[in-house]
């Protein structure tokens, strides 16, 4: 199943209970589609949500509201039935928003082009946490509920662990040779896997984030997005347009699953029941894949073959910096953001936004 956009999509998200998927575009538009097993995705609406590119989108409030973050520095809440704006926070960040993730039913986190992470509590109707830890754009974030912490990767080549309860940066890795583009937590929370522009996957052991414990060189090009399938395997999207199934410890490319196109894959997402895998790419196409068919029908794409990694597979580290030791953020100049654009600020208070929401 597939649907063509008029312009480049940056992000997508599936509805938590209904067969809807939303995409955000470089033009600032939001597009909502209904999908089903027997038909192509049907576009329900396309609305101009932001003045500049809309880089991040998520369903919140049990799927009643669509939240989007933009290069114009705003966060917008839109009605899922009509696409009409409910509330807008113009001055959410001082710089362009690059990532938006849901933490709990009442909290979200946003990350911008200058490395700032903010956490918003809808019950308190305000920004409750702010972390100025990175020197370049926030490329990816994930929430670890067991420890109430946000893990973030950045274009400055570092991984950070941010404690929400204490509002402190608990740990930050040393600078890697590459930017860090994507991350997932694997092995029941024991390993953090990060994707890089060179195609290498960097593995960090939980509690020892100073340096990676393992490097897996199975990809030939940039690993821009990843999803955890289970504790042993992940799904990666690469700049060669190929979606792969990857095993972690032992590290290997299990099989190429599909080829979206010859262009880079921008984002991946699972449907709420994990029946479908959604992908968007620079070919402007949204594609929905039957995940069971992909996993049960292995393909060889672009001559890919399963590959083994020859690096350390143990869960032990020689690092002596534990996760609960605060690390001061050091300064470094990373590569410029892959999604350029600056926004504007407004004096409207955050409380008005969440009160309307």
Coordinates of C-alpha atoms in Angstrom, one line a residue, residues 181-356:
X181 CA 21.3 9.9 14.0
X182 CA 19.0 7.3 15.6
X183 CA 18.8 5.1 18.7
X184 CA 16.9 2.2 20.3
X185 CA 17.2 0.5 23.7
X186 CA 17.7 -3.3 23.3
X187 CA 18.5 -6.4 25.4
X188 CA 16.0 -5.7 28.2
X189 CA 17.5 -2.3 28.7
X190 CA 21.1 -3.5 28.8
X191 CA 22.2 -2.0 25.4
X192 CA 21.6 1.2 23.6
X193 CA 22.1 1.1 19.8
X194 CA 22.9 4.2 17.8
X195 CA 23.0 4.7 14.0
X196 CA 25.6 6.8 12.3
X197 CA 26.2 8.4 8.8
X198 CA 29.0 5.9 8.1
X199 CA 26.6 3.0 8.5
X200 CA 28.2 1.7 11.7
X201 CA 26.0 0.9 14.7
X202 CA 27.4 1.9 18.0
X203 CA 26.4 -0.2 21.1
X204 CA 26.6 1.3 24.6
X205 CA 26.2 -0.7 27.7
X206 CA 23.6 0.7 30.2
X207 CA 25.3 2.5 33.0
X208 CA 28.6 2.9 31.0
X209 CA 27.9 5.6 28.5
X210 CA 31.4 7.1 28.3
X211 CA 32.3 5.1 25.2
X212 CA 30.7 2.5 23.1
X213 CA 31.4 -1.1 23.9
X214 CA 30.8 -2.4 20.4
X215 CA 30.8 -1.3 16.8
X216 CA 28.8 -3.2 14.1
X217 CA 29.8 -2.4 10.5
X218 CA 27.0 -4.2 8.7
X219 CA 25.4 -1.3 6.8
X220 CA 27.1 0.3 3.8
X221 CA 25.4 3.7 4.1
X222 CA 23.9 6.0 6.8
X223 CA 21.5 4.5 9.3
X224 CA 18.9 7.3 9.6
X225 CA 16.1 5.6 11.5
X226 CA 15.6 2.4 13.6
X227 CA 12.7 0.6 15.3
X228 CA 13.0 -2.1 18.0
X229 CA 11.1 -5.2 16.8
X230 CA 12.0 -7.2 20.0
X231 CA 14.8 -7.4 22.5
X232 CA 17.1 -9.2 20.0
X233 CA 16.2 -7.6 16.7
X234 CA 15.6 -4.1 15.2
X235 CA 14.5 -2.7 11.9
X236 CA 16.7 -0.2 10.2
X237 CA 16.1 2.4 7.5
X238 CA 19.2 3.4 5.5
X239 CA 20.1 6.1 3.0
X240 CA 20.3 3.5 0.3
X241 CA 16.5 3.1 0.6
X242 CA 16.7 -0.4 2.0
X243 CA 14.8 -1.6 5.1
X244 CA 16.7 -4.3 7.0
X245 CA 16.2 -6.7 9.9
X246 CA 19.2 -6.5 12.2
X247 CA 20.2 -8.8 15.0
X248 CA 22.0 -7.4 18.1
X249 CA 24.5 -9.5 20.1
X250 CA 25.2 -11.5 18.0
X251 CA 25.4 -8.6 15.6
X252 CA 24.4 -9.4 12.0
X253 CA 22.2 -8.3 9.2
X254 CA 19.6 -11.0 9.3
X255 CA 17.9 -10.1 6.0
X256 CA 16.9 -7.2 3.9
X257 CA 13.2 -6.8 4.3
X258 CA 12.2 -4.4 1.5
X259 CA 13.5 -1.6 -0.7
X260 CA 11.4 1.5 -0.3
X261 CA 13.2 3.3 -3.2
X262 CA 16.7 4.3 -4.3
X263 CA 16.4 7.4 -2.1
X264 CA 17.1 7.7 1.7
X265 CA 14.5 6.6 4.1
X266 CA 13.4 9.4 6.4
X267 CA 11.4 7.6 9.0
X268 CA 9.9 4.3 10.0
X269 CA 6.9 3.5 12.3
X270 CA 4.9 0.5 13.4
X271 CA 1.1 0.4 13.5
X272 CA -0.5 0.1 16.9
X273 CA -1.0 -3.7 16.4
X274 CA 2.4 -4.1 14.6
X275 CA 0.6 -5.5 11.6
X276 CA 2.0 -2.8 9.4
X277 CA 5.4 -1.1 9.0
X278 CA 5.2 2.4 7.6
X279 CA 8.1 4.1 5.7
X280 CA 8.6 7.5 4.1
X281 CA 11.4 8.5 1.8
X282 CA 12.8 11.3 -0.4
X283 CA 10.7 9.8 -3.2
X284 CA 7.7 11.6 -1.4
X285 CA 6.0 8.2 -1.0
X286 CA 4.3 6.8 2.1
X287 CA 4.5 3.0 2.0
X288 CA 2.7 0.6 4.3
X289 CA 4.2 -2.9 4.5
X290 CA 2.6 -6.1 5.9
X291 CA 5.1 -6.8 8.6
X292 CA 4.3 -10.6 8.7
X293 CA 4.9 -10.9 5.0
X294 CA 8.2 -9.1 5.2
X295 CA 9.5 -11.3 8.1
X296 CA 8.3 -14.5 6.5
X297 CA 9.3 -13.7 3.0
X298 CA 13.0 -12.8 3.0
X299 CA 14.3 -10.9 0.0
X300 CA 17.8 -10.0 -1.2
X301 CA 17.8 -6.4 -2.2
X302 CA 20.7 -4.6 -3.9
X303 CA 22.8 -7.7 -3.5
X304 CA 22.7 -7.6 0.3
X305 CA 23.7 -10.8 2.2
X306 CA 23.6 -11.5 5.9
X307 CA 26.7 -10.2 7.6
X308 CA 28.4 -10.8 10.9
X309 CA 30.2 -8.3 13.1
X310 CA 33.6 -9.2 14.5
X311 CA 33.6 -6.9 17.5
X312 CA 33.0 -7.4 21.2
X313 CA 29.7 -9.2 22.0
X314 CA 29.9 -9.1 25.8
X315 CA 27.7 -7.1 28.0
X316 CA 30.6 -6.0 30.2
X317 CA 32.4 -2.7 30.0
X318 CA 35.7 -1.4 31.3
X319 CA 34.2 2.1 31.8
X320 CA 34.4 3.3 35.4
X321 CA 31.8 6.0 35.0
X322 CA 28.4 4.8 36.2
X323 CA 25.2 6.2 34.9
X324 CA 24.3 7.9 38.2
X325 CA 27.4 10.1 38.1
X326 CA 26.6 13.5 36.6
X327 CA 28.9 14.5 33.8
X328 CA 29.5 18.1 32.8
X329 CA 28.7 18.7 29.1
X330 CA 31.8 19.6 27.1
X331 CA 31.7 21.9 24.1
X332 CA 32.3 20.7 20.6
X333 CA 31.3 21.7 17.1
X334 CA 29.3 19.1 15.3
X335 CA 28.0 19.0 11.7
X336 CA 25.2 21.3 10.9
X337 CA 21.7 20.0 11.1
X338 CA 20.4 17.9 8.2
X339 CA 17.2 19.8 8.4
X340 CA 18.1 23.5 8.1
X341 CA 15.7 26.3 9.1
X342 CA 15.1 28.8 11.8
X343 CA 11.9 30.0 13.3
X344 CA 10.3 32.9 15.1
X345 CA 9.3 33.4 18.7
X346 CA 6.2 34.8 20.4
X347 CA 5.4 36.0 23.9
X348 CA 2.4 33.7 24.3
X349 CA 2.7 31.7 27.5
X350 CA 3.0 28.0 27.5
X351 CA 0.1 27.7 30.0
X352 CA -2.4 29.0 27.3
X353 CA -1.3 26.2 25.0
X354 CA -1.9 23.4 27.4
X355 CA -5.1 25.0 28.8
X356 CA -6.6 25.0 25.3

